[in-house]
Structure formats: C-alpha cells, structure tokens
Coordinates of C-alpha atoms in Angstrom, one line a residue:
X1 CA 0.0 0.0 0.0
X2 CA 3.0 2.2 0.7
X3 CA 4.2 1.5 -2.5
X4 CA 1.1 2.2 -3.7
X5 CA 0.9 5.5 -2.5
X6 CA 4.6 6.2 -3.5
X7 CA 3.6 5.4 -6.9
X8 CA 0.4 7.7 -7.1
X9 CA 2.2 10.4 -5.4
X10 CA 5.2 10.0 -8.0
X11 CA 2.4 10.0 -11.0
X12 CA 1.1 12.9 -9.8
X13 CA 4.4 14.8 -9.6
X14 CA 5.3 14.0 -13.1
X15 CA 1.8 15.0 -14.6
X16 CA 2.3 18.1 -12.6
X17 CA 5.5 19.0 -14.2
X18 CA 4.4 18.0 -17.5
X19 CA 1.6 19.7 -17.4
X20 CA 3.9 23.0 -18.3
X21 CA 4.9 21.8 -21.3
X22 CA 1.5 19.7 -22.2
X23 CA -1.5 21.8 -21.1
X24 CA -3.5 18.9 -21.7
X25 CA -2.3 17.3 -18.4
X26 CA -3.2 20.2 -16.1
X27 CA -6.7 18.8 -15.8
X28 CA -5.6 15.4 -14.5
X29 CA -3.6 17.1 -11.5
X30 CA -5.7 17.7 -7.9
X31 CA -5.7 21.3 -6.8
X32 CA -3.5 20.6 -3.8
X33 CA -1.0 18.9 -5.5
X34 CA -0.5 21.4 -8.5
X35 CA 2.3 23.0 -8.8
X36 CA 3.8 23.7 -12.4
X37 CA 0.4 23.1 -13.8
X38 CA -1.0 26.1 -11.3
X39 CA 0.7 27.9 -14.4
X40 CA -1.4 26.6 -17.0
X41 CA -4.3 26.4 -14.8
X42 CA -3.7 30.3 -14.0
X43 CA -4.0 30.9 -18.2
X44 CA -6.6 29.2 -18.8
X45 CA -9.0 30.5 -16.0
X46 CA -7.6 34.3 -17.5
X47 CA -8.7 33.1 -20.8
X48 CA -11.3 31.6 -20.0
X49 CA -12.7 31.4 -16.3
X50 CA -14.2 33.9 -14.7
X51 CA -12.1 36.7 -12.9
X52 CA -12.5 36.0 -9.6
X53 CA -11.7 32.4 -10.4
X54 CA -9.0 33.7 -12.4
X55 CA -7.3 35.7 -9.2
X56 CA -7.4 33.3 -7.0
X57 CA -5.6 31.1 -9.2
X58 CA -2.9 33.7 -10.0
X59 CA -2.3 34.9 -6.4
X60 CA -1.8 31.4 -5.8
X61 CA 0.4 30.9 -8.6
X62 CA 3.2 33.8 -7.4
X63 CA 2.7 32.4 -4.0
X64 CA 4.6 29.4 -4.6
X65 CA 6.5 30.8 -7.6
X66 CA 6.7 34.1 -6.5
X67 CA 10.7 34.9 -8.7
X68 CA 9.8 33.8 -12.2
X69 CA 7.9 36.7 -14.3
X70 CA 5.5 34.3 -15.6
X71 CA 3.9 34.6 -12.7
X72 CA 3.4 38.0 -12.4
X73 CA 2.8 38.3 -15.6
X74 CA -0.5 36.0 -15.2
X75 CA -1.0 38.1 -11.8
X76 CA -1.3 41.5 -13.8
X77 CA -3.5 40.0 -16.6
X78 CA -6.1 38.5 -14.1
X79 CA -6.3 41.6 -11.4
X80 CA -6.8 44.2 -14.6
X81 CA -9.7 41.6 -15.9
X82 CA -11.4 41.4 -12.3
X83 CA -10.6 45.8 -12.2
X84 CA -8.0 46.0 -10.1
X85 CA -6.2 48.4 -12.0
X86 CA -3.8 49.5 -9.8
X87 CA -2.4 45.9 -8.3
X88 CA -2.7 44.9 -11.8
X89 CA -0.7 47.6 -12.9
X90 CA 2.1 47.2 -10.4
X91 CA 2.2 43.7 -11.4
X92 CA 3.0 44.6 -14.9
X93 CA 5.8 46.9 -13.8
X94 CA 7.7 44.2 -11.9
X95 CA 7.1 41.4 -14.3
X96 CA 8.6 44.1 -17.4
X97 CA 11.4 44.5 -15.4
X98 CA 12.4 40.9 -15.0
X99 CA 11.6 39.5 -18.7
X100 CA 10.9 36.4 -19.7
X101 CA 10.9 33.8 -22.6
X102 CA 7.8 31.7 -22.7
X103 CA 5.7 33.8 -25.7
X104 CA 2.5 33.1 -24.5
X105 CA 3.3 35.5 -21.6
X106 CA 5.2 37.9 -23.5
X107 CA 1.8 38.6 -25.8
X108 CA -0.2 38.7 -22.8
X109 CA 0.8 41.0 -21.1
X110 CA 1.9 43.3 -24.1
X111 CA -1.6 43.2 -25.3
X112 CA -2.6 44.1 -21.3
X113 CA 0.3 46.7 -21.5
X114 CA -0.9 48.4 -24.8
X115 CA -5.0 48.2 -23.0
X116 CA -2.9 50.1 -20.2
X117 CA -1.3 52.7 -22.5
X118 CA 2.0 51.3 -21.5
X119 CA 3.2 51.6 -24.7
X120 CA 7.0 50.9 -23.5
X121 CA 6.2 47.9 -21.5
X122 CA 4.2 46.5 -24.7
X123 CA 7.4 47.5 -27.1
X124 CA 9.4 45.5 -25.0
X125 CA 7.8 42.9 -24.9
X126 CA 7.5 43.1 -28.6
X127 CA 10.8 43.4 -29.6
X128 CA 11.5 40.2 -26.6
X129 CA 9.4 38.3 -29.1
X130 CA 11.0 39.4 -32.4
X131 CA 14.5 38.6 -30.8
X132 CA 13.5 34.8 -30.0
X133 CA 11.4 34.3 -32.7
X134 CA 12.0 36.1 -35.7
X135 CA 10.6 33.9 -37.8
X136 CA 7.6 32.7 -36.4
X137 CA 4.5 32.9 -38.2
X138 CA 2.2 33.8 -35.2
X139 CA 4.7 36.4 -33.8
X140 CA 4.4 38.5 -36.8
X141 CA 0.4 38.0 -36.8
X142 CA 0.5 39.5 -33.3
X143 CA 2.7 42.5 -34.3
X144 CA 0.8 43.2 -37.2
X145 CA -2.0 43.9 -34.5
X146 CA 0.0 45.5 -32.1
X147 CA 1.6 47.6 -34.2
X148 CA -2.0 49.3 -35.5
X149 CA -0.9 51.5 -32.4
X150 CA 0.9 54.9 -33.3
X151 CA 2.3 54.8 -30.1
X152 CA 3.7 51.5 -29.8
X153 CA 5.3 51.8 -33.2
X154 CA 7.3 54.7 -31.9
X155 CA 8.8 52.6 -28.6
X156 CA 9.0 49.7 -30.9
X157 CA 11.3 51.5 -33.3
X158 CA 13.7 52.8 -30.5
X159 CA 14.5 49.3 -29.8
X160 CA 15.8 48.4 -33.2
X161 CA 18.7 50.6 -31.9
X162 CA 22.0 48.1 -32.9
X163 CA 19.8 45.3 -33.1
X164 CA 20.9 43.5 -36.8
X165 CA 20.8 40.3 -36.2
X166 CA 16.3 40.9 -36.2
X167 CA 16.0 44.5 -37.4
X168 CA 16.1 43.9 -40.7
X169 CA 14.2 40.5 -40.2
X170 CA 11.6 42.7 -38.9
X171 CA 12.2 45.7 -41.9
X172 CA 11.7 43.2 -44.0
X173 CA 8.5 41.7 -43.1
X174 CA 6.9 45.0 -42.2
X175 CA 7.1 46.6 -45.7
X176 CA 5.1 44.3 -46.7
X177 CA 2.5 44.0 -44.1
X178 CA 2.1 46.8 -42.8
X179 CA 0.3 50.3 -43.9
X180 CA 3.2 51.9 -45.7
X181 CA 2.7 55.2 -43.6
X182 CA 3.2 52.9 -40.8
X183 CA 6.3 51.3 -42.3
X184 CA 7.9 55.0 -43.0
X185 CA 6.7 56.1 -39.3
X186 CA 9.0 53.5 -37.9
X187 CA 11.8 53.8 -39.6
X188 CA 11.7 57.3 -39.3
X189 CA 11.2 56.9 -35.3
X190 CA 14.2 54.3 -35.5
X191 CA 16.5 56.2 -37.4
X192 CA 15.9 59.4 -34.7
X193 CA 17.0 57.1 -32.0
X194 CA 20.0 56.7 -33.8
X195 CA 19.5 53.3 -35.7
X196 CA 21.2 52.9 -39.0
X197 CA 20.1 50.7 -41.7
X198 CA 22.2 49.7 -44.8
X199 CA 21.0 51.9 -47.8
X200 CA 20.9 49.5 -50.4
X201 CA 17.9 48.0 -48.4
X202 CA 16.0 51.2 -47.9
X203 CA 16.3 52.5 -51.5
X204 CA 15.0 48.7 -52.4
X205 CA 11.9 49.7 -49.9
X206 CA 11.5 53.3 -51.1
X207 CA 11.4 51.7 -55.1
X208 CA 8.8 49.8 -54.1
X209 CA 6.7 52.8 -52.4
X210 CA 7.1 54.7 -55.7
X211 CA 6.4 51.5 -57.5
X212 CA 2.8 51.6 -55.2
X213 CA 2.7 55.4 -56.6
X214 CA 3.5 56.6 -52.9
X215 CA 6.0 59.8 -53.9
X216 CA 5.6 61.6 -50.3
X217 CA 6.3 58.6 -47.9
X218 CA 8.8 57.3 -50.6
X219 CA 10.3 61.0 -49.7
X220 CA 10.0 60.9 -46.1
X221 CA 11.4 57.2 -46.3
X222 CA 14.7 57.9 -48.2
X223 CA 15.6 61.4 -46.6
X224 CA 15.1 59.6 -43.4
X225 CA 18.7 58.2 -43.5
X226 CA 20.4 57.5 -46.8
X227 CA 18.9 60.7 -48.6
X228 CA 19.4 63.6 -46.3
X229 CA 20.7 66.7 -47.8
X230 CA 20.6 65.3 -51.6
X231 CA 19.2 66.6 -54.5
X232 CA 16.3 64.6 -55.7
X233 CA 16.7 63.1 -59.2
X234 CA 12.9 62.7 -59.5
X235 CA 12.9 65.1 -62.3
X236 CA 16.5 64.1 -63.7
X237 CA 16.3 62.1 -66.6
X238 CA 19.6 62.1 -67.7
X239 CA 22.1 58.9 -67.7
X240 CA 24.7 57.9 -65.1
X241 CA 27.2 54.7 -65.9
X242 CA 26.5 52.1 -63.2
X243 CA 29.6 51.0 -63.5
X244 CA 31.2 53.6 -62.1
X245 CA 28.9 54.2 -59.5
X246 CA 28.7 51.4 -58.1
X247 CA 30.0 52.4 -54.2
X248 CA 27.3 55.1 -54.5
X249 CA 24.2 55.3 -53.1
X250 CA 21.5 54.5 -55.6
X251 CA 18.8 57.0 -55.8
X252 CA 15.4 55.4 -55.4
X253 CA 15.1 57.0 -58.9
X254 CA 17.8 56.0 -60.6
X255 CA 17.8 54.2 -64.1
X256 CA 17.7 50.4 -64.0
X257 CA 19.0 48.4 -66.9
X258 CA 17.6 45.0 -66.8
X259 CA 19.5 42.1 -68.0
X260 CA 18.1 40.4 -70.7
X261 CA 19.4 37.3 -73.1
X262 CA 21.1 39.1 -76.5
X263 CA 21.1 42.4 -75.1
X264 CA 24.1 44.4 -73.8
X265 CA 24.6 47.8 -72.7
X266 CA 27.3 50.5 -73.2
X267 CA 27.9 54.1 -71.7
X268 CA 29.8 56.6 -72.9
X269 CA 31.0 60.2 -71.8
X270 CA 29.3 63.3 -74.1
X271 CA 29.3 66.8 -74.1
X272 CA 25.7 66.6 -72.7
X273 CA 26.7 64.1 -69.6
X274 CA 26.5 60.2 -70.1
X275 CA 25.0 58.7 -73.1
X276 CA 23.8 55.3 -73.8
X277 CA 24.4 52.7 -76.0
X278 CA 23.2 48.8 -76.8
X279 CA 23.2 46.0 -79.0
X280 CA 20.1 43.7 -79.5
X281 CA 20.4 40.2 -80.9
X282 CA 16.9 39.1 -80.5
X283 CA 14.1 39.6 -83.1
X284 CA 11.7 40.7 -80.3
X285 CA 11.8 44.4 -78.8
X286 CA 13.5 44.3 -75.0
X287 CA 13.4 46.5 -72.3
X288 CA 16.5 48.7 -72.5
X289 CA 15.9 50.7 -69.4
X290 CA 13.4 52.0 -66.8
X291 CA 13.3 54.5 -64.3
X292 CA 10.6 56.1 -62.0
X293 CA 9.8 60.1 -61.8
X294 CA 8.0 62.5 -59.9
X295 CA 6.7 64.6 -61.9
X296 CA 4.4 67.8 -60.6
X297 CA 1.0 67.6 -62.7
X298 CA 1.5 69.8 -66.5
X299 CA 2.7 69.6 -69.8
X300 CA 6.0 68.6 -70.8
X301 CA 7.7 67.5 -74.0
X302 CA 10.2 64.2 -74.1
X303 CA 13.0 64.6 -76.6
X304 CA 15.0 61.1 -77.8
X305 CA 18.2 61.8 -79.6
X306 CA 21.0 59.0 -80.6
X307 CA 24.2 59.6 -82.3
X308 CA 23.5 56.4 -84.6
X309 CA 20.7 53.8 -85.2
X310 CA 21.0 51.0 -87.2
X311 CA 18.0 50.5 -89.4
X312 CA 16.8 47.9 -88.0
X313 CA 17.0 49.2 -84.6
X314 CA 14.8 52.4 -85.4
X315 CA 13.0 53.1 -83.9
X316 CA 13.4 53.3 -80.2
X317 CA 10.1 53.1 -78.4
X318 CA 9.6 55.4 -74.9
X319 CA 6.3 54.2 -72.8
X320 CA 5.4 56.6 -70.0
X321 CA 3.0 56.0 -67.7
X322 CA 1.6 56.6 -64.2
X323 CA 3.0 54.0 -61.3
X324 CA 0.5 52.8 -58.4
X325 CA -3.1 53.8 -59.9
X326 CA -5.8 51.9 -58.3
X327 CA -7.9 49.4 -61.1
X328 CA -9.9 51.7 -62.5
X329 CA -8.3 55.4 -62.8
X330 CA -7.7 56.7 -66.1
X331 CA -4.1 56.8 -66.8
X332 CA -2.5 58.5 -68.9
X333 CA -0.3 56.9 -70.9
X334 CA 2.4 57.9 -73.7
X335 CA 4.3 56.1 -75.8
X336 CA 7.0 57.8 -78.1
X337 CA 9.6 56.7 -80.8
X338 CA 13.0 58.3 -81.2
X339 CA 12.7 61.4 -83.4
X340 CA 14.4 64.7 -83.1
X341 CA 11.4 66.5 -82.7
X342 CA 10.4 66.4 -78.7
X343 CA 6.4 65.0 -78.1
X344 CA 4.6 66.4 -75.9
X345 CA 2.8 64.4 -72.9
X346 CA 0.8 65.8 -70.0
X347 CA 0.8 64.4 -66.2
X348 CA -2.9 64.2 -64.7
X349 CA -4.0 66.6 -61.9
X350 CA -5.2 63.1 -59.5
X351 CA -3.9 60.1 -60.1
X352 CA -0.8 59.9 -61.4
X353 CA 2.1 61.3 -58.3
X354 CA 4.8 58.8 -59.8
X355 CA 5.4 58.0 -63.3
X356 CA 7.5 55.3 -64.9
X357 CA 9.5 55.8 -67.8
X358 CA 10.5 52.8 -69.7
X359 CA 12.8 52.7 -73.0
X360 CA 12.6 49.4 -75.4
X361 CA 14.5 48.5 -78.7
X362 CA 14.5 46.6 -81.3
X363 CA 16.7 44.7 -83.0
X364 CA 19.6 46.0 -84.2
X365 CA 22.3 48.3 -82.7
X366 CA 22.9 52.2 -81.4
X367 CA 25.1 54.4 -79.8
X368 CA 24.8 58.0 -78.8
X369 CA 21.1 57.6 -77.2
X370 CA 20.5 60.6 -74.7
X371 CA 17.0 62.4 -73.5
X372 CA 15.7 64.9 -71.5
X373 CA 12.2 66.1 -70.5
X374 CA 11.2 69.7 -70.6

C-alpha cells in the first residue's frame, strides 16, 4: 500500500511537471498537488474562467513561484480583468522589469500593457518576441496587431537601436504587411533614435513605395537616413554609368538596366553628360531601361536623340506612364519613338504622383542615345 501511495504520489508529480509543457495534463492534477500546472491552470481561468476564479488562481500561482515573471505576468493580466487596475498595474511593472521567454506571456501582457497605454512595456515585450522568434508565423500575426498602435510603433522602433541580427528580419516583413505610412513612421522613429540601416535595403523599400505610386512617404522614407541633404533626381532624366557608381548610393530614382538574353549595354561620356548605347540580338523588342519620376502635374515634351541607329533598330520606343493607380483610374499613358522632334505628354491633376518611364528597342544596334524632359 505504501508502495502504492509512493507510486500515485510519483504520478502525480510528473503529470504536474508535465503539465507546463502539455497543457492537456493540467486537468488530471488535484488542486492541492499542483504545482507547475498552477501555471497553465492560472491561463486558462484568465482566458477563459471567470475573474474571480481567475485571481485566486494567480495569487496562488506567485505564492509558490513568486521569482519567475511568468507569474506576475498572469497576476497582472487577471487583477486588470477582475478591475483592479492599480495591483494589476504594479504587477506589470515588476514582471517588465524581470523579462521572460515563454511567448504566451510575453503577448499577454503586451496586449494588457498596450489596453494600459503602457506603450514601452508592450514595445518591450515586442521586440523580446522578435529577438526569439523572428521567424515565427504567429509572432508577426501578433505585431501586425500590435503595431496598428501609433504609439507602440514609436517605442518599438527605439529598440531596433544596434539590433541586426532581427532588425532587418523585422524591416523586412513590415514593408510588406504593414500600412506603408506605418512602415515609413518606424523607420523614421528608428532612425531618430540613432539606428542605421544599410542603404541598399532602404532604397530597395522606397522603389517599391514609388512602384505603389506613394512619392511623399517614398520622400520621407529615403531622406530619413540615406537621402538627407541630396538633391532629388525625380525630375532628372539624364544617364549615369553604373559602373562607375557602383559604391554610390543609388537614388530610389535611378535608371535600371535590366539584363536580358542578347542584349548588352554601353555608356559613354558626351558633351551633354553620359549617353547610352546597346546591341540587341533578339528579333523581339527588350526592355532597354526604366526609371521612375515624380513629376508635378503639366505639360511637358520628351525629346530622344541617338548619335546612330542602325535601321533595323529604329526606332526606339519610350512608354510613360503613371506608377501605383488603383484598377480603374484613367491613366494616362504615352508612348513615343526616337525622333528629333520632342512629343509632348501631360501628367494628370489626380492620379498619377509617380510616373515610370520605360525605353525598349529593337533589334539592331545604337550608340549616342540621350533624352531629356522639358
């Protein structure tokens, strides 16, 4: 019968512990015997139980694991559901200061933080998340939510401060998924606090605002950091050789040349800055090169010159049109060939904030190629 007893007791220890890890077991372990399960009893009264239910449980909880911040956290989530602010509140404080690493705490109690407008506590334990899991589905799910608040966004991007290993991780996933003027607010708010990203990546986030037809946060974005103090090329059509500026900082509206099979590329100095030349083996037109602009709403003319076309290459073939439109807006849209008489275009009032400029030739060869917008 001792044995017996031994045996039982033992079972019941082991479930108890278990029951951390496997929630499932909690329900098997009597009151008086729980002891790591209290924890996942405590979370599930909070989620579900009632709040006096849910207090008990938690007092009892810190009572017999009164160091870990777990238990606080727990503490602080049931005394602000059952309106004790204030002992809720102080809860919060202590268990913030101590940190911890199971998740399901760490979103509790930034969700109860953010309800508290303790938007520092709930950035902390935001950016606690994004540092052990970076990659987890549900902890970007649970920022996407938590970052809807202005205020949080603003801790939040403080503590990307000289944190590389997950900032860009977390740049990364939030141009994407979050509103853009969110996206732009944080960076912003991160860059204040003295966080530097590489500029290669944000010119690669700013191209795809403009891409979206977004020229003012694609402004804010880029002056941010990389593009204080420089001189926007949004209006700039003229060409720059790659090449030889490659260690620069590329301009969110700088030409791009895409590679293509049987075309090649060539730049050469002129009096009138860097002009362009190619070679096209392929009987279809390609795309020779693109760039985005910001033109203000008017009327301008686009002029096309080359120094030679072969004639099989003529003629070169400019398509403007407006970037980011929503289906449905009339765009307008122009499309040119090379000529020495400029042809004049207009940019719409509403609607049309970024343009794209794209340049595609045929077959054949040319050297010489410059143009300008006036």
């Amino acid at each position: 019968m001792l044995l017996a007893i031994i045996g039982v007791l033992a079972t019941l220890a082991q479930l108890d512990r278990h029951a951390y890890d496997v929630p499932a077991y909690a329900k098997f372990v009597p009151s008086r015997f729980a002891d790591f399960s209290l924890f996942r009893e405590a979370v599930n009264k909070v989620g579900h139980g009632s709040s006096r239910q849910a207090v008990v449980v938690a007092r009892r909880l810190v009572e017999k694991h009164p160091i870990p911040a777990e238990s606080l956290t727990i503490l602080a989530l049931a005394e602000i559901q059952a309106k004790n602010e204030d002992l809720g509140s102080r809860a919060l404080v202590f268990s913030a200061q101590r940190g911890w690493r199971e998740p399901l705490a760490q979103k509790a109690v930034a969700v109860a933080a953010s309800e508290a407008d303790q938007w520092d506590v709930a950035a902390d334990r935001l950016s606690a998340l994004w540092r052990a899991s970076p990659d987890d589905a549900d902890v970007r799910e649970f920022s996407e939510m938590l970052l809807a608040h202005p205020e949080v966004q603003t801790q939040f991007a403080k503590r990307l401060v000289g944190r590389d290993s997950w900032a860009l991780g977390f740049l990364h996933w939030a141009a994407h998924n979050l509103p853009p003027e969110s996206f732009v607010h944080i960076v912003e708010s991160a860059n204040r606090a003295g966080a530097r990203f590489p500029c290669d990546v944000i010119s690669a986030f700013a191209h795809e605002l403009l891409a979206r037809g977004l020229l003012q946060l694609e402004e804010r974005l880029w002056k941010s950091q990389c593009g204080a103090g420089e001189i926007s090329s949004k209006y700039d059509v003229s060409f720059s050789d790659p090449g030889r500026e490659s260690a620069a900082i590329e301009s969110p509206f700088a030409w791009h040349f895409p590679s293509a099979v049987g075309l090649t590329t060539t730049f050469q100095p002129s009096p009138r800055g860097v002009s362009l030349g190619f070679a096209n083996t392929e009987p279809l037109r390609q795309l020779l090169a693109r760039k985005y602009l910001g033109l203000a709403p008017g009327t301008y003319a686009l002029a096309i010159t080359a120094e030679r076309l072969d004639s099989v290459s003529r003629p070169i073939l400019a398509q403007l049109s407006c970037a980011g439109t929503s289906p449905g807006t009339t765009i307008g849209n122009v499309t040119v060939e090379v000529s020495n008489q400029p042809v004049s275009f207009k940019i719409p009032n509403v609607g049309c904030a970024v343009q794209e400029l794209r340049l595609r030739v045929a077959k054949g060869t040319g050297d010489g190629i410059l143009i300008s917008i006036n």
